[in-house]
Short mmCIF file of C-alpha atoms in Angstrom, two decimals:
data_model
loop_
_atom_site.label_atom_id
_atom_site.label_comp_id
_atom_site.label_asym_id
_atom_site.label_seq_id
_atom_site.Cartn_x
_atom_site.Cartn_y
_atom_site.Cartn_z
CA UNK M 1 48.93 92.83 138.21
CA UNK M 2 51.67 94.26 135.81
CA UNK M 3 51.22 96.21 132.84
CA UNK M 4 53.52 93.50 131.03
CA UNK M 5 50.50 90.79 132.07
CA UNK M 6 47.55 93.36 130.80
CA UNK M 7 48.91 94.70 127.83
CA UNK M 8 45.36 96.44 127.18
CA UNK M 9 45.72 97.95 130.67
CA UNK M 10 47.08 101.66 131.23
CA UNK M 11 49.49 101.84 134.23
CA UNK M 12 48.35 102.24 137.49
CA UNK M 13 48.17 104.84 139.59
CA UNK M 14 47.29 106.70 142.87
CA UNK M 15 43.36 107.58 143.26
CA UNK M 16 42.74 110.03 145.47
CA UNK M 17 44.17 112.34 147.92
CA UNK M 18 46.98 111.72 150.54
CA UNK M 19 48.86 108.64 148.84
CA UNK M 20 52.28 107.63 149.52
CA UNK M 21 53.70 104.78 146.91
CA UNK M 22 51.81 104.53 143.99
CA UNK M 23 50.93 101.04 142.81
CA UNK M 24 53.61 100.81 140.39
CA UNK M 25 56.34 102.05 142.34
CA UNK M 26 56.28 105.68 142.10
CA UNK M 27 56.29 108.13 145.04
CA UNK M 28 53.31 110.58 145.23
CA UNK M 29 55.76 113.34 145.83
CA UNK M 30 54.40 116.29 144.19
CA UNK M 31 51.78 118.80 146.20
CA UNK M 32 49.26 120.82 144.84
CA UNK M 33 50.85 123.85 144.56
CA UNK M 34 54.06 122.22 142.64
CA UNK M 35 51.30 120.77 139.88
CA UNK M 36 49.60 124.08 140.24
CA UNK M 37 53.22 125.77 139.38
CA UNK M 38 54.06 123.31 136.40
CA UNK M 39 50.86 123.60 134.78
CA UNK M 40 51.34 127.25 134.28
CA UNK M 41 55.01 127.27 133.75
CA UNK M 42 54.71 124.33 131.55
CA UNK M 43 53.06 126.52 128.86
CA UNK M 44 55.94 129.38 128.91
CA UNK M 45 59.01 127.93 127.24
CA UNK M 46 61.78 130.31 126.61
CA UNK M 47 60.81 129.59 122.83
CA UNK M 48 58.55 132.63 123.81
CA UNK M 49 60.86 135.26 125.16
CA UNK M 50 63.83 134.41 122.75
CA UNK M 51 62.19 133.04 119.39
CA UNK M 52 58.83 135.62 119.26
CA UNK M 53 60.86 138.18 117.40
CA UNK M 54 60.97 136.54 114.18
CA UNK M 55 57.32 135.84 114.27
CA UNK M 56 56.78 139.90 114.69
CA UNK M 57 58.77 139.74 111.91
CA UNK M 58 57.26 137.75 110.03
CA UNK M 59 53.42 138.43 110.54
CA UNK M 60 53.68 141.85 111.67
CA UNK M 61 50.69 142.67 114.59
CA UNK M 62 48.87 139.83 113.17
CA UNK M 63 51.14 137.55 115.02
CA UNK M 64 48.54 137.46 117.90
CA UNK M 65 46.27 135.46 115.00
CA UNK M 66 48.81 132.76 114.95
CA UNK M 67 49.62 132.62 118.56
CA UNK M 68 45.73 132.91 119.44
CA UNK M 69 45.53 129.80 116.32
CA UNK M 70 47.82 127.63 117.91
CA UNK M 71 46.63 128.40 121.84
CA UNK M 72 43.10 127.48 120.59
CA UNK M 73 44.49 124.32 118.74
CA UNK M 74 46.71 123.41 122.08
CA UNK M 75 43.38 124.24 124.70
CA UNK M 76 41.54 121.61 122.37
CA UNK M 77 44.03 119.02 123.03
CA UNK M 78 44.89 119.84 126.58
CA UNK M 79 41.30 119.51 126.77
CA UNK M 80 41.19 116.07 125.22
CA UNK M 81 44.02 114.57 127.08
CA UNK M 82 42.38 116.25 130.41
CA UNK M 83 39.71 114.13 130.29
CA UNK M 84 41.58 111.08 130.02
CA UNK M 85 43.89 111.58 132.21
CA UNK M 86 41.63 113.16 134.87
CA UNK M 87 39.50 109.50 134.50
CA UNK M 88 43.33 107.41 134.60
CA UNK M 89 46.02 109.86 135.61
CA UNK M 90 49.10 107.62 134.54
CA UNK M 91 53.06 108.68 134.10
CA UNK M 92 52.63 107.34 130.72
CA UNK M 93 49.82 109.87 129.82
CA UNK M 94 48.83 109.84 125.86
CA UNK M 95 51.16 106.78 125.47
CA UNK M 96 49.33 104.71 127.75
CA UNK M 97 45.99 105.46 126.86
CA UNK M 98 47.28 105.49 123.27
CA UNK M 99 48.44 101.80 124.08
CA UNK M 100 44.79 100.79 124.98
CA UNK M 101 42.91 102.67 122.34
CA UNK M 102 44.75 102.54 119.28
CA UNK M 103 47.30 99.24 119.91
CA UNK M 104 50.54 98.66 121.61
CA UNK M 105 52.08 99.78 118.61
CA UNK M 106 50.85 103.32 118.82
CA UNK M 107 51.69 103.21 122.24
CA UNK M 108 54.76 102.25 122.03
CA UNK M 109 55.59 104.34 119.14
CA UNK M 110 54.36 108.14 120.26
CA UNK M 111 56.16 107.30 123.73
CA UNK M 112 59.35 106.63 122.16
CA UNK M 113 58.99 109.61 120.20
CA UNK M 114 57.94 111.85 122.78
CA UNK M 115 61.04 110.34 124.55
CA UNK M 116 63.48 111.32 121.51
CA UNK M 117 61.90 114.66 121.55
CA UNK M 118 62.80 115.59 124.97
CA UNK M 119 66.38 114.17 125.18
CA UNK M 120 67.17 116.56 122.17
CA UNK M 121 65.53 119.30 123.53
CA UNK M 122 67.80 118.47 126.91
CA UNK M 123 70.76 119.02 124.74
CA UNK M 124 69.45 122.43 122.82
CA UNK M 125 68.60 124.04 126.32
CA UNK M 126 71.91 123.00 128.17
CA UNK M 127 73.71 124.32 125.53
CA UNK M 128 71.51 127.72 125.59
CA UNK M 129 71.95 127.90 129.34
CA UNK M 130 75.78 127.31 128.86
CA UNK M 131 75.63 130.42 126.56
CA UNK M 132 74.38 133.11 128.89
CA UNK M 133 76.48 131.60 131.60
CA UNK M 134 79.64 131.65 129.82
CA UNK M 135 78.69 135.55 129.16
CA UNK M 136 78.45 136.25 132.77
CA UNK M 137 81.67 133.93 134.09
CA UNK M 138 83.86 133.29 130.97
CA UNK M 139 86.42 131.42 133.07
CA UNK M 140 84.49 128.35 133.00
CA UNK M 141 83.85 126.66 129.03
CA UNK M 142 80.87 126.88 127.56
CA UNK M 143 80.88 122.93 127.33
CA UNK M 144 81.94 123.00 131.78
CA UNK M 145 78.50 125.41 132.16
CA UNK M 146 76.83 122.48 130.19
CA UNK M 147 78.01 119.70 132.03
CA UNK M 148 77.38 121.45 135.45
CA UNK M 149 73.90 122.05 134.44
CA UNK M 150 73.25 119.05 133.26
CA UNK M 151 74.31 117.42 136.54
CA UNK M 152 72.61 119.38 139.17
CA UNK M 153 69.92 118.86 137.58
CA UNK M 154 70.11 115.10 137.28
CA UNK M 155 71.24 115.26 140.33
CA UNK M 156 67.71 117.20 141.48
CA UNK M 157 65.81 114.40 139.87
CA UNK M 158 67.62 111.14 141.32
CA UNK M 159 67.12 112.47 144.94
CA UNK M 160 63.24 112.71 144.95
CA UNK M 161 60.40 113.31 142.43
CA UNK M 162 59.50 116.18 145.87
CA UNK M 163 63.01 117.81 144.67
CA UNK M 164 61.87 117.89 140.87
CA UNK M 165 58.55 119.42 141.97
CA UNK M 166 60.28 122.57 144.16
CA UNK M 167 62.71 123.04 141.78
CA UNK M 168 59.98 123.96 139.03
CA UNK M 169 57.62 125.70 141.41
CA UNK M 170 61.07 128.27 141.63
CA UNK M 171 61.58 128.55 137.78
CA UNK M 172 57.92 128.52 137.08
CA UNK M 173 57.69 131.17 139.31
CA UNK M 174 60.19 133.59 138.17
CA UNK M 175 58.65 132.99 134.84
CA UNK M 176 55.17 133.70 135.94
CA UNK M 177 56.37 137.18 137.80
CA UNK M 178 58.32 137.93 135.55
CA UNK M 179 55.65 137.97 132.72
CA UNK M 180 53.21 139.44 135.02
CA UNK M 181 55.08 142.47 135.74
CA UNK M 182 56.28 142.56 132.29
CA UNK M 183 52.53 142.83 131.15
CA UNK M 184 51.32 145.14 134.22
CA UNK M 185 54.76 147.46 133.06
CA UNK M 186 54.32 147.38 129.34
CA UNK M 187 50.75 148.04 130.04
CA UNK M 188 50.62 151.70 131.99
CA UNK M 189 53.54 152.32 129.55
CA UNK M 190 51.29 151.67 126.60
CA UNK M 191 48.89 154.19 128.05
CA UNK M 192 51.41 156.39 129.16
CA UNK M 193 50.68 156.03 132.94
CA UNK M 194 53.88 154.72 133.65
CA UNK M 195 55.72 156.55 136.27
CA UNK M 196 59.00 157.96 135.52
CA UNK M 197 58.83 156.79 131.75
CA UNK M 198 59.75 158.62 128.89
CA UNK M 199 57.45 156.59 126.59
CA UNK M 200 54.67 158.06 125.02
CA UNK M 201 51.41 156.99 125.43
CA UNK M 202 50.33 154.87 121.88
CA UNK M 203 47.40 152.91 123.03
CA UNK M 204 46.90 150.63 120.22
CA UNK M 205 47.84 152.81 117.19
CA UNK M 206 50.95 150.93 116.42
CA UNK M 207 49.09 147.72 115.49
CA UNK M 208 47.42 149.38 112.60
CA UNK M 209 50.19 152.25 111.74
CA UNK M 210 52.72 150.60 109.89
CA UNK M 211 51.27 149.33 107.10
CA UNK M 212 48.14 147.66 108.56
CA UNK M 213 47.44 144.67 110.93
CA UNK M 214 48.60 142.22 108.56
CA UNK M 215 51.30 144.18 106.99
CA UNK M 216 52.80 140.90 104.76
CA UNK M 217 49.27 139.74 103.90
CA UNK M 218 46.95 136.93 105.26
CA UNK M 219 49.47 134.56 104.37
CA UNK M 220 51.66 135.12 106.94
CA UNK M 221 49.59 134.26 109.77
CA UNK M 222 50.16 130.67 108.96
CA UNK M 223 53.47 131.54 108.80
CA UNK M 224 53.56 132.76 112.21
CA UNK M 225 52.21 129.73 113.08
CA UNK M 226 54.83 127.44 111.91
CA UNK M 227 56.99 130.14 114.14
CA UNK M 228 55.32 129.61 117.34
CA UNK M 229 53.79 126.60 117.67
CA UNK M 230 56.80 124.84 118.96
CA UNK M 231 56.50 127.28 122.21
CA UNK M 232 53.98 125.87 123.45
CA UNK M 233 55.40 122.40 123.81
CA UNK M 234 55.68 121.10 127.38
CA UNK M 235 51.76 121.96 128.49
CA UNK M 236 51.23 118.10 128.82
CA UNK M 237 53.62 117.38 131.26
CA UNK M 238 51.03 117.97 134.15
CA UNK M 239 49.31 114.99 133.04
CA UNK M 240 52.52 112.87 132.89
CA UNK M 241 53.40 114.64 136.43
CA UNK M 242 49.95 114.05 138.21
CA UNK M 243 50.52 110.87 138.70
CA UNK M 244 52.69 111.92 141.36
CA UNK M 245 50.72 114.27 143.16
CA UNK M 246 48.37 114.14 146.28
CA UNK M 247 45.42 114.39 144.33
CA UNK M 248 46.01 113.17 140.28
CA UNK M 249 42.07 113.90 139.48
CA UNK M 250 41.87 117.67 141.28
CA UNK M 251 45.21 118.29 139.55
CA UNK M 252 44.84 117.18 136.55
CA UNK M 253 41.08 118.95 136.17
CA UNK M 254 41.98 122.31 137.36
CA UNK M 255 45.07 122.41 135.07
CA UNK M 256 43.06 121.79 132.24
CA UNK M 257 40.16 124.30 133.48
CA UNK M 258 42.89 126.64 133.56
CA UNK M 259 44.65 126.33 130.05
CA UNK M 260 42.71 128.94 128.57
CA UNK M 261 43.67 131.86 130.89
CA UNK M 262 47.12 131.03 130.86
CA UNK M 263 47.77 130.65 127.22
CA UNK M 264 45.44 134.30 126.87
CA UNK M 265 48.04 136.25 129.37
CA UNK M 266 51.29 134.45 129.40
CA UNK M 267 50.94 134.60 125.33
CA UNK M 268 48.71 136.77 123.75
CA UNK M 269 48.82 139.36 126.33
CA UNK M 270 52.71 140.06 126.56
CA UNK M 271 52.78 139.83 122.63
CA UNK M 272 50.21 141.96 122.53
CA UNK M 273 52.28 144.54 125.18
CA UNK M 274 55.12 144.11 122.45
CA UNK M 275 53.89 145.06 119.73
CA UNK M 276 51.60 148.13 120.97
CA UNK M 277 54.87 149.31 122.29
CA UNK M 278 56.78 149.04 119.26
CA UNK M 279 56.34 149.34 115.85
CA UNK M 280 56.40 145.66 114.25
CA UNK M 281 59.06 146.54 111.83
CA UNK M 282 60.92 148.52 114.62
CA UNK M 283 65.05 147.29 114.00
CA UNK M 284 65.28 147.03 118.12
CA UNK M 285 63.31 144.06 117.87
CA UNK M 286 65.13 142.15 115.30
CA UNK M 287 68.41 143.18 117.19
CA UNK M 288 66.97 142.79 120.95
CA UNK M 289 64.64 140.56 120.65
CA UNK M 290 60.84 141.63 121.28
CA UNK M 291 60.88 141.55 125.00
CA UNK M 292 64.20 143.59 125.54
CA UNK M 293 63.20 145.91 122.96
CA UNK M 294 60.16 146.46 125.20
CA UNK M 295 61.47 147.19 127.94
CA UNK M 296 64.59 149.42 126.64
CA UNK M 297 61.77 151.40 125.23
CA UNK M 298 59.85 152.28 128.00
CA UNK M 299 63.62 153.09 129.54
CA UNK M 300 63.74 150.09 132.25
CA UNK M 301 67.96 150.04 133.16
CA UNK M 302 69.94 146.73 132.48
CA UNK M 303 67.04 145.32 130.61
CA UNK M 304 69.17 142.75 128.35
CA UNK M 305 70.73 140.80 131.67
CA UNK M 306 66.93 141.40 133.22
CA UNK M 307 65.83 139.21 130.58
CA UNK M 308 69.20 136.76 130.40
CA UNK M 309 68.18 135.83 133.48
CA UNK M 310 64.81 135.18 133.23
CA UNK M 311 65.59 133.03 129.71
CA UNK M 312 67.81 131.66 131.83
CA UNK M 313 65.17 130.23 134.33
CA UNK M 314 62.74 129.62 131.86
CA UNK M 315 65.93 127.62 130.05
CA UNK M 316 66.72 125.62 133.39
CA UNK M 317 62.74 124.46 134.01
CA UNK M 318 62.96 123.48 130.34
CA UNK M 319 65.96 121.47 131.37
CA UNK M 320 64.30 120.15 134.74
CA UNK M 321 60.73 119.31 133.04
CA UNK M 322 62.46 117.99 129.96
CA UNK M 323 64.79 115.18 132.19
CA UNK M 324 61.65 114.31 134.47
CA UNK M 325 58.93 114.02 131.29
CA UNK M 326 61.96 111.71 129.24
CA UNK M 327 62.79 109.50 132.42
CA UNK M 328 58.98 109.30 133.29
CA UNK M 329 57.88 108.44 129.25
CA UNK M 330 61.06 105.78 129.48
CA UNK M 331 59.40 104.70 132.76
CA UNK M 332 56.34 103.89 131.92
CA UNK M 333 57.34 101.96 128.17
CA UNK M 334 59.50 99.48 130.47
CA UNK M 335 56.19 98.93 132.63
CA UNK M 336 54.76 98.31 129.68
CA UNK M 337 57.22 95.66 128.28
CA UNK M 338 58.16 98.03 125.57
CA UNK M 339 61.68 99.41 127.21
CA UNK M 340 64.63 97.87 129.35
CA UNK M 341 62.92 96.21 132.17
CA UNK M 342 65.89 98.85 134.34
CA UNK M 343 63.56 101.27 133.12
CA UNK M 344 60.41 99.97 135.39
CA UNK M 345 62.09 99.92 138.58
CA UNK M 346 62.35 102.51 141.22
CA UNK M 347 64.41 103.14 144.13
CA UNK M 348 63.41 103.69 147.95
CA UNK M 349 62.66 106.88 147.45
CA UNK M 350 60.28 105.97 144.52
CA UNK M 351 62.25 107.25 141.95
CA UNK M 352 62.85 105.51 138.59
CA UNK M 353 66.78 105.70 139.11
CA UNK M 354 67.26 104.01 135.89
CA UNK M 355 65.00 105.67 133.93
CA UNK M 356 66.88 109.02 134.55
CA UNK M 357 69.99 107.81 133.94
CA UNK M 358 69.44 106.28 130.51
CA UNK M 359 67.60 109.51 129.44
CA UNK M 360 70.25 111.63 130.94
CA UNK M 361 73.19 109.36 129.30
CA UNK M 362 71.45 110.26 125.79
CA UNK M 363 71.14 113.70 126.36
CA UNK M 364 74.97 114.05 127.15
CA UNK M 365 75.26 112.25 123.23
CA UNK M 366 73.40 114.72 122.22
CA UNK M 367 75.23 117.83 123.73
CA UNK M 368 78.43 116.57 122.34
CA UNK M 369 77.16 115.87 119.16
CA UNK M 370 76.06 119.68 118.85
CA UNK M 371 79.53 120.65 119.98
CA UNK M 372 81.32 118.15 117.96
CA UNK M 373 79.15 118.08 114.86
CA UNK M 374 76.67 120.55 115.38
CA UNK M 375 75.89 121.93 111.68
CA UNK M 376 75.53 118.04 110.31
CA UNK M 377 74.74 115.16 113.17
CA UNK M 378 73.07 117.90 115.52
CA UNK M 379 71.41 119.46 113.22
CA UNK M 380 70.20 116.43 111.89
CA UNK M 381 68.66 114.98 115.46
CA UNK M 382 66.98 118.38 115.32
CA UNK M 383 65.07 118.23 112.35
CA UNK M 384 64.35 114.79 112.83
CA UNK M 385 61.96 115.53 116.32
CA UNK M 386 61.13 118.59 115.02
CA UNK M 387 57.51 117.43 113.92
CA UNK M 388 57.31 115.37 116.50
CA UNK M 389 55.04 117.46 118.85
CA UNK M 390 52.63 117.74 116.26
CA UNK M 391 52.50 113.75 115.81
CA UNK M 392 51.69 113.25 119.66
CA UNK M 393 48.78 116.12 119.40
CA UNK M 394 47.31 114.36 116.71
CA UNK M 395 47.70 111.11 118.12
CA UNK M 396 45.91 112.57 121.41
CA UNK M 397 43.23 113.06 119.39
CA UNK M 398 42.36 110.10 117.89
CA UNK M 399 43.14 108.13 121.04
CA UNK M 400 40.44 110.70 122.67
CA UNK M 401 37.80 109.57 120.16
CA UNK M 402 38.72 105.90 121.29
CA UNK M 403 39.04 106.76 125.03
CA UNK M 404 35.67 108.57 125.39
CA UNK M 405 33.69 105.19 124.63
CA UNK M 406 36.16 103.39 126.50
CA UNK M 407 36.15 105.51 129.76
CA UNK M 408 31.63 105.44 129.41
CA UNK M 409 31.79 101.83 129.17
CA UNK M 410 34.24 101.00 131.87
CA UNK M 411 33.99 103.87 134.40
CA UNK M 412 31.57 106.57 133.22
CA UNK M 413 31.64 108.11 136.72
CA UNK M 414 35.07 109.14 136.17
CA UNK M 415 34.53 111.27 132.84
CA UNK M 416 34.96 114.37 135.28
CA UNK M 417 36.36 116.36 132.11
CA UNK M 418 34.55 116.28 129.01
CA UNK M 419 35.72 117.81 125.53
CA UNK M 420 33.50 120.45 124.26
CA UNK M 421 31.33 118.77 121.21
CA UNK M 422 32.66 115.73 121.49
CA UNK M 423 33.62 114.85 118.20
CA UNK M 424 33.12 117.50 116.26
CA UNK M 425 35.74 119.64 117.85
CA UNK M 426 37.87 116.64 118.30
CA UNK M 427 38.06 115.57 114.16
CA UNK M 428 37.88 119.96 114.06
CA UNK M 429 41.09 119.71 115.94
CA UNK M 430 43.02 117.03 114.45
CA UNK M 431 42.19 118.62 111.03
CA UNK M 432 43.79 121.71 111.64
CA UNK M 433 46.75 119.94 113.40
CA UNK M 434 46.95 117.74 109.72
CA UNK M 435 46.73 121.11 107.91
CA UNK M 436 49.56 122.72 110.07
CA UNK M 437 52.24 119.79 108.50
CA UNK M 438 50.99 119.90 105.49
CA UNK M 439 51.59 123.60 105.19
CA UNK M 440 55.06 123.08 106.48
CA UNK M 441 55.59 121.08 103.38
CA UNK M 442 55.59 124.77 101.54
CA UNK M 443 58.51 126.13 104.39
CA UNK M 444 62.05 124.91 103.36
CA UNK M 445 62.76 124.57 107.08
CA UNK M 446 59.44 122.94 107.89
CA UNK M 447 59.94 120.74 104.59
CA UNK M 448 63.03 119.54 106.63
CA UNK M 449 61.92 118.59 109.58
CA UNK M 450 58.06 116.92 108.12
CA UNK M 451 59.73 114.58 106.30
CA UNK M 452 62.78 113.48 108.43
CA UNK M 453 60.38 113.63 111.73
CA UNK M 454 57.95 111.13 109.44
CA UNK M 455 60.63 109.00 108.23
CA UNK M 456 62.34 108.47 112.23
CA UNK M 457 58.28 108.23 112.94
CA UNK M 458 57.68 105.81 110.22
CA UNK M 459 60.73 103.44 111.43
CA UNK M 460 59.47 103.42 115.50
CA UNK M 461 56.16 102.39 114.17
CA UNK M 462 57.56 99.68 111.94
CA UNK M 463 59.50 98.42 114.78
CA UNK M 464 56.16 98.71 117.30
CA UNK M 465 54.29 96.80 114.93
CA UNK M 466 56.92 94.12 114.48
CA UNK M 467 57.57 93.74 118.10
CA UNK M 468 54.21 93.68 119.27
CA UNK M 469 53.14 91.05 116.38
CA UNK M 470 56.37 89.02 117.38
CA UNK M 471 54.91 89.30 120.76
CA UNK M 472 51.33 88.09 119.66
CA UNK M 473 52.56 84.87 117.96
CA UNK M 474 54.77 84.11 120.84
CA UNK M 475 51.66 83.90 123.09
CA UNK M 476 49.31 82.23 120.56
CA UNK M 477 51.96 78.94 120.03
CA UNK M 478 52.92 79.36 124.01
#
């Protein structure tokens, strides 16, 4: 039966291991070691190699307190949506169950959101891609390096969802080695066991040196916070992607077993690499960047294209994840009545042509608009999703405290992941998530983007609850 019949239904989906053609259309594409690869990619956006600087910056050492602030508030919802997704994995994820627990309007309205979100974010990381191309081949425009970019990889997602998955188990990759080695490098360096370095050993002396651990005061931990917590964006995609795989529930519950360790290295531990290195206030960050600093430090050759490249990866799975997770979102809104019926349909190769295209058509809007207008229009569709990925964590929240008695009364065998102190931590979570925008209120940028993210929020919502009310009277007089 169709999710347009059931509207208090979440999409179906593949069970077990070994599926081909999911229920609704969708081709269980993706192997274990491509979800493997996207869960731990998905939590190193190239927010973290090129925007980590200014958090140094701002908070001094003590920006591992806001990173390790914001991982903990991310492994509590990661956590949350874990367990419902390892009980229903759905491409809809947090929409879908949001759609059962809270009303088709919520549904309807975080998906669009989420939607918005990522066709912007196409357009910010094509044009950041274009940049560094455009450095290393200047004969070609920086708007030609966009469009290519944008093509291939449209192009990678219309031929199979299998084509998506190897692309990101590449970038991932890089990503992952390249952090690895950067922290097994920095490391030795750190302790001066580095072979053939100049550095001297510091240990940990330079996170208490220059003017103490928290240099700028207390205070700026939370504004370290408002730095960084728009990094971590894109860990949720597993659960929108394991719908697809061999095995949704194995996926889906060793992705979220594995949050912690991957925010704790891929995060804290390069940061904290970075700034043992180098003095916080050290200029070659703020001109470098942290990571380059690093490693011109500790005297590794070419270490500005070294790390082009790898934001350049890390920019291109942004791209890759960002075009699937749309196309996916606008997928699973037309199975659910609530987009273009186009939406809901896939191809022979079980791909949701449509889908891709319409999010793909919106994200070329949105790269012209930041090359035609990017200081007023741009800048405007910016700071109006800006909040946005704060909205959907707090929605996964209290869709979790609906879900839980939801998933015990209708399947309590397939609670396989449970929150810790269910809801303590839960109401803990969404708490700190509330206090987060409400201290953004205090940032002129974060002021910005609160209150135009609400009002964009505030409209989708008004038209969810319109629709869906429209939709209820409809049925009552049919």
């Amino acid at each position: 039966m169709s999710a347009q019949s059931t509207p208090t239904k979440v999409d179906a989906t593949p069970g077990g291991p070994g599926q081909g053609p999911s229920p609704d259309g969708l081709k269980a594409g993706l192997k274990n070691r491509h979800l493997s690869m996207i869960a731990i990619g998905g939590v190193i956006g190239a927010g973290l190699f090129v925007g980590s600087a200014s958090g140094i910056a701002a908070a001094g050492p003590g920006i591992l307190l806001s990173y390790a602030l914001v991982g903990a508030m991310v492994v509590f919802v990661m956590r949350m949506l874990g367990e419902m997704a390892a009980a229903n994995p759905t491409s809809g994820s947090f929409s879908a169950y949001a759609d059962q627990a809270l009303g088709r309007w919520a549904g309807f309205s975080i998906g669009w959101l989420y939607w918005f979100f990522w066709v912007v974010v196409l357009a910010v990381e094509a044009t950041a891609g274009a940049k560094i191309l455009e450095g290393w081949m200047p004969a070609v425009p920086q708007w030609g390096w966009a469009l290519i970019v944008m093509v291939v990889l449209t192009v990678t997602n219309l031929a199979s969802v299998s084509s998506y998955g190897e692309f990101e188990f590449w970038f991932a990759g890089i990503k992952v080695v390249a952090i690895a080695a950067f922290i097994v490098i920095g490391g030795l360096a750190v302790f001066g066991l580095l072979p053939g370095s100049g550095h001297e050993a510091t240990g940990f002396a330079n996170l208490t040196g220059h003017g103490g651990f928290l240099p700028n005061g207390p205070g700026s931990i939370l504004t370290g916070v408002l730095m960084v917590v728009f990094s971590f964006m894109g860990s949720e995609i597993v659960t929108l992607a394991a719908g697809e795989s061999e095995d949704p529930q194995r996926a889906v519950t060793k992705a979220t077993n594995s949050v912690i360790w991957r925010i704790g290295v891929f995060y804290l531990g390069s940061i904290l690499v970075v700034v043992s290195l180098l003095p916080w206030d050290s200029k070659a960050i703020a001109k470098d960047g942290s990571y380059v600093a690093a490693l011109n430090t500790i005297g590794i050759p070419h270490a500005g294209e070294i790390m082009n490249f790898i934001v350049l990866t890390a920019v291109l799975s942004c791209l890759n994840s960002g075009l699937y997770t749309a196309s996916r979102m606008a997928f699973s809104l037309g199975r659910r009545g609530d987009a273009p019926k186009a939406f809901a349909r896939t191809n022979a190769r079980g791909v949701p042509q449509a889908a891709i295209l319409g999010s793909v058509v919106f994200g070329f809007v949105a790269v012209f608009f930041n090359y035609k207008w990017p200081d007023t229009v741009f800048q405007f569709l910016l700071n109006s999703s800006g909040a946005v990925a704060l909205f959907v964590w707090l929605v996964i929240c209290f869709t979790q405290l609906r879900m839980r008695r939801i998933i015990l009364r209708d399947n309590p065998d397939k609670l396989i992941v449970r929150m810790w102190l269910f809801p303590y931590l839960t109401w803990a979570t969404a708490a700190m998530i509330g206090f987060v925008l409400v201290y953004m209120l205090t940032d002129d940028a974060g002021r910005e983007q609160v209150i135009l993210s609400a009002a964009v929020a505030a409209l989708v919502v008004a038209i969810g609850v319109v629709k869906h009310r429209g939709s209820k009277a409809a049925v009552t007089e049919g």
